[in-house]
CSV table of C-alpha atoms in Angstrom, one decimal:
chain,number,residue,atom,x,y,z
A,11,MET,CA,14.2,-45.1,-52.4
A,12,THR,CA,15.2,-43.5,-49.2
A,13,GLY,CA,12.3,-40.8,-48.6
A,14,HIS,CA,9.5,-41.9,-50.8
A,15,PRO,CA,6.4,-43.5,-49.2
A,16,ASP,CA,5.6,-47.4,-49.5
A,17,LEU,CA,3.5,-47.0,-52.8
A,18,THR,CA,2.2,-50.8,-52.2
A,19,PRO,CA,-1.3,-50.5,-50.7
A,20,ILE,CA,-1.7,-48.3,-53.5
A,21,LEU,CA,-0.4,-50.5,-56.5
A,22,ARG,CA,-2.4,-53.4,-54.6
A,23,GLY,CA,-5.7,-51.7,-55.3
A,24,ALA,CA,-5.9,-51.6,-51.0
A,25,GLU,CA,-8.3,-49.7,-49.7
A,26,LEU,CA,-6.8,-47.0,-48.0
A,27,PRO,CA,-8.2,-45.0,-44.6
A,28,PRO,CA,-8.9,-41.5,-46.6
A,29,ALA,CA,-5.8,-39.2,-44.8
A,30,ALA,CA,-3.8,-41.9,-45.7
A,31,ARG,CA,-4.9,-42.3,-49.3
A,32,ARG,CA,-4.5,-38.5,-50.0
A,33,GLU,CA,-0.9,-38.2,-48.2
A,34,LEU,CA,0.0,-41.3,-50.8
A,35,LEU,CA,-1.1,-39.4,-53.7
A,36,ALA,CA,-0.1,-35.7,-52.8
A,37,HIS,CA,3.6,-37.7,-52.6
A,38,LEU,CA,3.0,-39.3,-56.4
A,39,GLN,CA,1.9,-35.7,-57.4
A,40,SER,CA,4.9,-34.1,-56.7
A,41,CYS,CA,7.6,-37.1,-57.5
A,42,PRO,CA,7.8,-38.0,-60.6
A,43,ALA,CA,9.9,-41.9,-60.2
A,44,CYS,CA,7.5,-42.2,-57.6
A,45,ARG,CA,4.5,-41.8,-60.8
A,46,ALA,CA,6.2,-43.8,-63.0
A,47,ALA,CA,5.8,-46.9,-60.4
A,48,LEU,CA,2.6,-46.4,-60.0
A,49,VAL,CA,1.9,-46.1,-63.9
A,50,GLU,CA,4.3,-49.1,-64.7
A,51,ASP,CA,1.5,-51.4,-65.5
A,52,ASP,CA,-1.0,-49.1,-65.8
A,53,THR,CA,-1.3,-45.1,-66.7
A,54,SER,CA,-4.7,-45.3,-65.5
A,55,ALA,CA,-3.5,-45.3,-62.1
A,56,LEU,CA,-2.3,-41.8,-62.8
A,57,PHE,CA,-6.0,-40.4,-62.6
A,58,SER,CA,-6.7,-41.4,-59.2
A,59,LEU,CA,-4.5,-38.0,-58.1
A,60,LEU,CA,-7.8,-36.6,-59.2
A,61,ALA,CA,-8.8,-37.4,-55.9
A,62,LEU,CA,-6.3,-33.9,-55.0
A,63,GLU,CA,-8.3,-31.4,-57.1
A,64,PRO,CA,-9.9,-29.7,-53.9
A,65,VAL,CA,-13.5,-28.3,-54.2
A,66,PRO,CA,-13.8,-24.3,-54.4
A,67,ASP,CA,-14.9,-22.6,-50.7
A,68,THR,CA,-17.4,-20.2,-53.6
A,69,VAL,CA,-18.8,-23.1,-55.2
A,70,LEU,CA,-19.4,-25.4,-51.4
A,71,ALA,CA,-20.7,-22.1,-50.5
A,72,ARG,CA,-23.3,-21.8,-53.4
A,73,VAL,CA,-24.2,-25.1,-53.0
A,74,SER,CA,-25.6,-24.4,-49.4
A,75,ARG,CA,-27.3,-21.0,-50.8
A,76,GLY,CA,-29.2,-22.8,-53.3
A,77,VAL,CA,-30.6,-25.8,-51.2
A,78,ALA,CA,-31.2,-23.4,-48.5
A,79,ASP,CA,-33.6,-21.4,-51.5
A,80,GLY,CA,-34.7,-24.5,-53.0
A,81,ILE,CA,-35.8,-25.8,-49.8
A,82,ALA,CA,-37.9,-22.7,-49.4
A,83,ARG,CA,-39.0,-22.8,-52.9
A,84,GLU,CA,-40.4,-26.1,-52.6
A,85,SER,CA,-41.8,-25.1,-49.2
A,86,ARG,CA,-44.2,-22.2,-50.3
A,87,ARG,CA,-45.1,-24.7,-53.4
A,88,VAL,CA,-46.3,-27.2,-51.4
A,89,SER,CA,-48.7,-24.3,-48.5
A,90,THR,CA,-49.3,-22.6,-51.3
A,91,ARG,CA,-51.4,-26.1,-53.0
A,92,ARG,CA,-52.7,-27.0,-49.8
A,93,ALA,CA,-54.0,-23.7,-49.1
A,94,THR,CA,-55.4,-24.0,-52.9
A,95,ALA,CA,-56.8,-27.4,-52.3
A,96,ILE,CA,-58.3,-26.5,-48.8
A,97,GLY,CA,-59.8,-23.0,-50.5
A,98,SER,CA,-61.4,-24.8,-53.0
A,99,LEU,CA,-63.0,-28.0,-50.7
A,100,ALA,CA,-64.6,-25.3,-48.6
A,101,ALA,CA,-65.5,-23.5,-51.7
A,102,ALA,CA,-67.8,-27.0,-53.6
A,103,LEU,CA,-68.8,-27.3,-49.7
A,104,LEU,CA,-70.1,-24.2,-49.4
A,105,LEU,CA,-71.6,-24.5,-52.9
A,106,ALA,CA,-73.1,-28.0,-52.4
A,107,ALA,CA,-75.0,-26.5,-49.3
A,108,VAL,CA,-76.7,-23.9,-51.0
A,109,LEU,CA,-77.3,-25.9,-53.8
A,110,GLY,CA,-79.1,-28.5,-51.3
A,111,VAL,CA,-80.8,-25.5,-50.6
A,112,TYR,CA,-82.0,-24.8,-53.9
A,113,LEU,CA,-83.1,-28.4,-55.3
A,114,ARG,CA,-85.2,-29.1,-52.3
A,115,SER,CA,-87.0,-25.5,-52.9
A,116,ARG,CA,-88.2,-26.5,-56.4
A,117,ASN,CA,-90.1,-29.3,-55.5
A,118,GLY,CA,-93.3,-28.2,-56.2
A,119,ALA,CA,-92.0,-24.2,-56.9
A,120,PRO,CA,-92.9,-23.1,-60.8
A,121,ALA,CA,-89.5,-22.6,-61.3
A,122,ASP,CA,-87.6,-24.5,-64.0
A,123,PRO,CA,-86.4,-28.3,-62.5
A,124,PRO,CA,-82.7,-28.4,-63.4
A,125,ILE,CA,-82.0,-30.4,-66.7
A,126,PRO,CA,-79.3,-34.1,-66.5
A,127,GLY,CA,-76.8,-33.4,-68.4
A,128,LYS,CA,-76.7,-30.0,-68.9
A,129,LEU,CA,-73.8,-28.3,-67.2
A,130,VAL,CA,-74.8,-25.1,-65.0
A,131,GLU,CA,-71.9,-22.3,-64.5
A,132,VAL,CA,-71.7,-21.4,-60.9
A,133,GLU,CA,-69.9,-17.9,-59.9
A,134,LEU,CA,-68.7,-17.3,-56.0
A,135,GLU,CA,-68.1,-14.7,-53.6
A,136,THR,CA,-65.0,-15.1,-51.3
A,137,PRO,CA,-62.9,-12.8,-49.2
A,138,ALA,CA,-60.9,-11.5,-52.1
A,139,GLY,CA,-64.2,-10.5,-54.4
A,140,PRO,CA,-66.7,-12.0,-56.6
A,141,GLN,CA,-64.5,-13.9,-59.1
A,142,GLY,CA,-66.3,-12.5,-62.2
A,143,GLY,CA,-65.8,-13.4,-65.3
A,144,GLN,CA,-64.5,-16.7,-65.5
A,145,PRO,CA,-66.8,-19.8,-63.6
A,146,ALA,CA,-65.7,-20.7,-60.1
A,147,GLY,CA,-66.8,-24.3,-61.4
A,148,PHE,CA,-69.4,-26.7,-62.7
A,149,PHE,CA,-72.7,-28.3,-61.2
A,150,GLU,CA,-74.7,-30.9,-63.1
A,151,VAL,CA,-77.7,-32.7,-62.6
A,152,LEU,CA,-76.4,-36.5,-63.8
A,153,ASP,CA,-79.9,-38.0,-62.5
A,154,SER,CA,-82.4,-37.8,-61.0
A,155,PRO,CA,-84.6,-41.0,-60.0
A,156,GLY,CA,-88.0,-40.2,-57.7
A,157,SER,CA,-87.2,-38.1,-55.5
A,158,ALA,CA,-83.5,-37.7,-55.4
A,159,ASP,CA,-80.7,-35.8,-57.6
A,160,VAL,CA,-77.7,-37.0,-58.6
A,161,VAL,CA,-75.4,-33.6,-58.7
A,162,SER,CA,-72.0,-33.7,-59.8
A,163,LEU,CA,-70.5,-30.4,-58.4
A,164,SER,CA,-66.9,-30.0,-59.6
A,165,ILE,CA,-64.6,-26.4,-58.4
A,166,GLU,CA,-61.0,-26.2,-59.3
A,167,GLU,CA,-59.2,-29.3,-58.4
A,168,VAL,CA,-62.0,-30.8,-56.2
A,169,ASP,CA,-64.7,-33.0,-57.6
A,170,LEU,CA,-67.9,-34.0,-55.5
A,171,VAL,CA,-70.7,-36.0,-56.3
A,172,MET,CA,-73.8,-35.8,-53.8
A,173,ILE,CA,-76.9,-36.8,-53.7
A,174,PHE,CA,-80.1,-35.1,-52.2
A,175,ASP,CA,-83.1,-37.1,-51.6
A,176,GLU,CA,-86.2,-34.8,-50.3
A,177,GLU,CA,-87.7,-38.3,-49.3
A,178,LEU,CA,-84.9,-38.8,-46.9
A,179,GLY,CA,-83.8,-35.3,-45.6
A,180,ILE,CA,-80.3,-35.7,-46.8
B,30,MET,CA,-21.2,-32.5,-33.1
B,31,ARG,CA,-24.2,-34.2,-33.0
B,32,ASP,CA,-24.5,-37.9,-33.9
B,33,GLU,CA,-25.6,-38.2,-37.5
B,34,GLY,CA,-28.5,-40.4,-36.7
B,35,GLU,CA,-30.0,-38.0,-34.9
B,36,LEU,CA,-29.0,-34.9,-36.9
B,37,ILE,CA,-30.9,-37.0,-40.2
B,38,ARG,CA,-34.3,-37.1,-37.4
B,39,ALA,CA,-34.2,-33.8,-37.2
B,40,ALA,CA,-34.1,-33.1,-40.2
B,41,ALA,CA,-36.5,-35.3,-41.4
B,42,ASP,CA,-39.1,-33.8,-38.9
B,43,GLY,CA,-38.8,-31.0,-40.3
B,44,ASP,CA,-36.0,-28.7,-37.8
B,45,VAL,CA,-34.1,-26.3,-40.4
B,46,GLU,CA,-30.8,-26.0,-38.6
B,47,SER,CA,-30.4,-30.3,-38.7
B,48,VAL,CA,-31.2,-29.6,-42.8
B,49,ASN,CA,-28.5,-27.3,-43.3
B,50,GLU,CA,-25.9,-29.2,-40.6
B,51,LEU,CA,-26.7,-32.2,-42.8
B,52,VAL,CA,-25.5,-29.9,-45.9
B,53,ARG,CA,-23.1,-29.0,-44.2
B,54,ARG,CA,-21.7,-32.3,-43.5
B,55,LYS,CA,-22.2,-34.0,-46.1
B,56,ARG,CA,-22.0,-31.7,-49.2
B,57,GLU,CA,-18.3,-31.6,-50.0
B,58,GLN,CA,-18.6,-35.2,-51.4
B,59,VAL,CA,-21.6,-35.3,-53.1
B,60,VAL,CA,-19.6,-32.2,-55.5
B,61,ARG,CA,-16.8,-34.0,-55.4
B,62,ILE,CA,-19.1,-36.7,-56.5
B,63,ALA,CA,-20.7,-35.3,-59.0
B,64,TYR,CA,-18.0,-32.5,-60.4
B,65,GLN,CA,-15.3,-36.3,-61.5
B,66,ILE,CA,-19.1,-37.6,-63.0
B,67,THR,CA,-19.8,-34.7,-65.0
B,68,GLY,CA,-16.1,-32.7,-65.3
B,69,ASP,CA,-17.9,-29.5,-65.1
B,70,TRP,CA,-17.8,-26.7,-61.2
B,71,GLU,CA,-20.9,-25.1,-62.1
B,72,ASP,CA,-23.2,-28.6,-63.5
B,73,ALA,CA,-21.4,-30.0,-60.4
B,74,VAL,CA,-23.3,-27.3,-58.1
B,75,ASP,CA,-26.2,-27.9,-60.2
B,76,VAL,CA,-26.5,-31.7,-59.7
B,77,SER,CA,-25.5,-30.9,-56.1
B,78,GLN,CA,-28.6,-28.9,-55.0
B,79,GLY,CA,-30.8,-31.0,-56.4
B,80,VAL,CA,-29.4,-33.4,-54.9
B,81,PHE,CA,-30.2,-31.9,-51.4
B,82,VAL,CA,-33.4,-30.6,-52.6
B,83,ARG,CA,-34.5,-34.1,-52.9
B,84,LEU,CA,-32.6,-35.7,-50.8
B,85,TRP,CA,-35.7,-33.1,-47.5
B,86,LYS,CA,-38.1,-33.8,-49.7
B,87,GLY,CA,-37.7,-37.4,-49.8
B,88,LEU,CA,-36.5,-37.4,-45.5
B,89,GLY,CA,-39.8,-38.2,-44.3
B,90,ARG,CA,-39.7,-40.9,-46.0
B,91,TYR,CA,-35.7,-42.4,-45.3
B,92,ASP,CA,-35.9,-45.7,-43.3
B,93,PRO,CA,-32.7,-45.7,-41.0
B,94,ALA,CA,-32.2,-49.0,-41.3
B,95,ARG,CA,-30.4,-48.0,-44.7
B,96,ARG,CA,-27.8,-46.6,-44.8
B,97,PHE,CA,-27.9,-42.6,-45.2
B,98,ASP,CA,-24.5,-41.9,-46.9
B,99,THR,CA,-25.4,-45.2,-48.8
B,100,TRP,CA,-28.8,-43.6,-50.6
B,101,LEU,CA,-27.8,-40.0,-51.0
B,102,TYR,CA,-24.2,-41.1,-53.5
B,103,ARG,CA,-26.7,-43.1,-54.8
B,104,ILE,CA,-28.7,-40.4,-56.4
B,105,THR,CA,-25.9,-38.4,-56.9
B,106,VAL,CA,-24.8,-40.4,-59.5
B,107,ASN,CA,-27.7,-41.5,-60.9
B,108,ALA,CA,-28.3,-37.1,-61.0
B,109,ALA,CA,-24.8,-36.4,-62.3
B,110,ILE,CA,-25.4,-39.4,-65.2
B,111,ASP,CA,-28.6,-38.0,-65.9
B,112,LEU,CA,-27.1,-34.8,-66.8
B,113,VAL,CA,-24.4,-35.9,-68.5
B,114,ARG,CA,-26.7,-38.0,-71.0
B,115,ARG,CA,-28.6,-34.4,-71.6
B,116,ARG,CA,-25.7,-32.3,-72.5
B,117,GLY,CA,-24.2,-34.1,-74.0
B,118,PRO,CA,-20.5,-35.6,-74.2
B,119,ARG,CA,-18.0,-32.6,-73.5
B,120,GLY,CA,-15.9,-31.6,-76.5
B,121,SER,CA,-11.9,-32.9,-75.5
B,122,HIS,CA,-10.3,-29.2,-76.0
B,123,GLN,CA,-11.7,-27.0,-72.9
B,124,PRO,CA,-10.4,-24.1,-72.4
B,125,LEU,CA,-7.9,-23.2,-70.7
B,126,PRO,CA,-8.5,-20.5,-68.0
B,127,GLU,CA,-7.3,-16.8,-69.8
B,128,GLY,CA,-3.2,-16.6,-69.1
B,129,ALA,CA,-2.6,-20.5,-69.0
B,130,SER,CA,-0.4,-22.2,-72.0
B,131,GLU,CA,0.3,-25.5,-72.6
B,132,PRO,CA,3.1,-27.2,-70.6
B,133,GLU,CA,6.4,-28.6,-72.4
B,134,ALA,CA,5.7,-32.1,-72.7
B,135,VAL,CA,9.0,-33.3,-70.9
B,136,SER,CA,9.0,-31.0,-68.0
B,137,ARG,CA,5.6,-32.7,-67.7
B,138,THR,CA,6.6,-35.7,-66.4
B,139,GLU,CA,10.1,-34.6,-65.1
B,140,SER,CA,8.0,-32.1,-62.4
B,141,ALA,CA,5.1,-31.7,-60.4
B,142,LEU,CA,2.0,-33.6,-62.4
B,143,ASP,CA,-0.2,-31.4,-64.3
B,144,LEU,CA,-3.6,-31.7,-62.3
B,145,ALA,CA,-5.3,-29.6,-65.0
B,146,GLU,CA,-4.5,-31.2,-67.8
B,147,LEU,CA,-5.3,-34.8,-66.2
B,148,ARG,CA,-8.4,-33.4,-65.8
B,149,ARG,CA,-8.7,-32.2,-69.1
B,150,ALA,CA,-7.8,-36.0,-70.4
B,151,PHE,CA,-10.4,-37.4,-67.9
B,152,VAL,CA,-12.8,-35.1,-69.1
B,153,ALA,CA,-12.6,-36.1,-72.5
B,154,LEU,CA,-11.5,-39.8,-72.4
B,155,SER,CA,-13.5,-40.8,-69.5
B,156,ALA,CA,-16.8,-39.6,-71.8
B,157,GLN,CA,-15.9,-43.0,-74.3
B,158,LEU,CA,-17.0,-44.6,-70.7
B,159,ALA,CA,-20.4,-46.3,-70.7
B,160,PRO,CA,-22.0,-44.9,-67.8
B,161,LYS,CA,-21.5,-47.4,-64.9
B,162,GLN,CA,-17.9,-48.1,-65.9
B,163,ARG,CA,-17.5,-44.2,-65.6
B,164,ILE,CA,-19.1,-44.5,-62.1
B,165,ALA,CA,-17.9,-47.4,-60.5
B,166,PHE,CA,-13.8,-45.9,-62.3
B,167,VAL,CA,-14.7,-42.9,-60.2
B,168,LEU,CA,-16.4,-43.9,-57.0
B,169,ARG,CA,-13.6,-46.7,-56.2
B,170,GLU,CA,-10.2,-45.2,-58.5
B,171,ILE,CA,-10.7,-41.6,-57.7
B,172,GLU,CA,-12.3,-41.2,-54.0
B,173,GLY,CA,-11.1,-43.8,-52.9
B,174,LEU,CA,-14.5,-45.3,-51.8
B,175,GLU,CA,-14.4,-49.6,-50.6
B,176,THR,CA,-15.7,-51.6,-53.0
B,177,ALA,CA,-18.4,-52.8,-51.3
B,178,LYS,CA,-19.7,-49.4,-51.0
B,179,VAL,CA,-19.8,-48.6,-54.4
B,180,ALA,CA,-21.7,-51.9,-55.2
B,181,ARG,CA,-24.1,-51.3,-52.7
B,182,ILE,CA,-24.7,-47.3,-54.0
B,183,MET,CA,-24.8,-49.0,-57.1
B,184,LYS,CA,-26.9,-52.1,-56.6
B,185,VAL,CA,-24.6,-54.6,-57.6
B,186,THR,CA,-22.2,-57.1,-57.0
B,187,GLU,CA,-18.9,-56.8,-55.7
B,188,SER,CA,-17.0,-58.2,-59.0
B,189,THR,CA,-19.0,-56.2,-60.9
B,190,VAL,CA,-17.5,-53.4,-60.0
B,191,ARG,CA,-14.3,-54.9,-60.4
B,192,ASN,CA,-15.2,-56.2,-64.3
B,193,HIS,CA,-16.3,-52.3,-64.7
B,194,ILE,CA,-13.6,-50.9,-63.2
B,195,LEU,CA,-11.2,-52.8,-65.2
B,196,GLN,CA,-12.8,-52.3,-68.6
B,197,ALA,CA,-12.8,-48.8,-67.2
B,198,ARG,CA,-9.3,-48.8,-67.0
B,199,ARG,CA,-8.5,-50.9,-70.2
B,200,SER,CA,-10.2,-47.4,-72.1
B,201,LEU,CA,-9.2,-45.4,-70.0
B,202,ARG,CA,-4.7,-46.6,-71.0
B,203,ALA,CA,-5.4,-46.6,-74.2
B,204,GLY,CA,-6.7,-43.6,-74.3
B,205,LEU,CA,-3.9,-42.3,-72.1
B,206,GLU,CA,-1.2,-43.5,-73.9
B,207,ARG,CA,-2.4,-43.1,-77.8
B,208,GLU,CA,-4.2,-38.6,-77.0
B,209,TYR,CA,-2.4,-37.6,-74.5
B,210,PRO,CA,1.6,-39.4,-74.4
B,211,GLY,CA,2.5,-36.2,-72.4
B,212,LEU,CA,1.6,-37.7,-69.1
B,213,VAL,CA,2.4,-40.6,-69.7
B,214,PRO,CA,5.8,-41.5,-67.5
B,215,VAL,CA,9.2,-41.2,-69.7
B,216,ALA,CA,9.8,-45.0,-68.5
B,217,ARG,CA,6.4,-46.1,-69.3
B,218,ARG,CA,6.0,-44.5,-72.9
B,219,ALA,CA,9.8,-46.5,-73.5
B,220,ARG,CA,8.5,-49.5,-72.6
B,221,GLY,CA,5.7,-49.1,-74.7
B,222,ARG,CA,7.8,-48.2,-77.9
B,223,GLY,CA,9.3,-51.9,-77.4
B,224,GLU,CA,13.0,-49.5,-76.2
B,225,ASP,CA,15.1,-50.8,-73.3
B,226,VAL,CA,15.0,-48.7,-70.3
B,227,GLU,CA,16.8,-48.6,-67.0
B,228,SER,CA,15.2,-48.5,-64.1
């Protein structure tokens, strides 16, 4: 057949360079005779012509835009989580310092000692203002062996267990 | 044009322009693979966007000793198949674009092949394939990737890829001849009926 490409590579399932393959498929789409030769033994070979469907530019542009938006969203989410975690840790450490002072001062003071196992709500003043209404966290005295107090402090995602011991000065 | 390895390293370091360039270079192939598997442009867009965002998140852990394209296409294939599983198979009769009409059965085989109709047939028939058969057929027979590359993407041997394709062809061939005879060249149809046809 004159004017028709050699179909042997594609008929034998050879792996063609992309440009050569596209050229061959483009010919097959327009030439019924060559198409008939292609599907001589296997009609499913017709589906290889689906490689000719172009990807609309609008689709490509939407993918790029969507990816940029998605990455920006993820970046903001990671920054927010990180800021929240750092803020919570800072608040927890601040409260721990205050609590340490409180527990030391109660020794010998007439104030009621904290009861092991009882949860105590704490409120915090933050740069944004006092977090009234909702407790910022809880502290709980887990145990008080001797001169020490073992305290659990929970603020948002941060959990601390601390030991205060007046004799040891910690 | 920047070397791809350098581009990937810069993107992993957080360089936005490098990320954008990497997306520009790879998006067409990713979209094509997603489209061939899902059969729908909207689904292909959703899959592709998710793939690149996931890729961006994982770039910090990317091992340069691994082939980038293999990694990218594996994510794409898995995401596309997951979407198809969640969505369920599409119906065999997709609505035609406004103003279009079904072409005559005889004229289709005597002129240029209508790719839209071929697409409809593939969407319907490939829904009956097992996922691995569909993936292997799409990557090798439609996208023209080397068998070795398909094997790496699917994490199977080359002989397994060939077996999946063999099974896929058998199923697609039977479905095409049974449900879409108008797409099959006349000589093939006649031979299938046992008629004597001049070649």
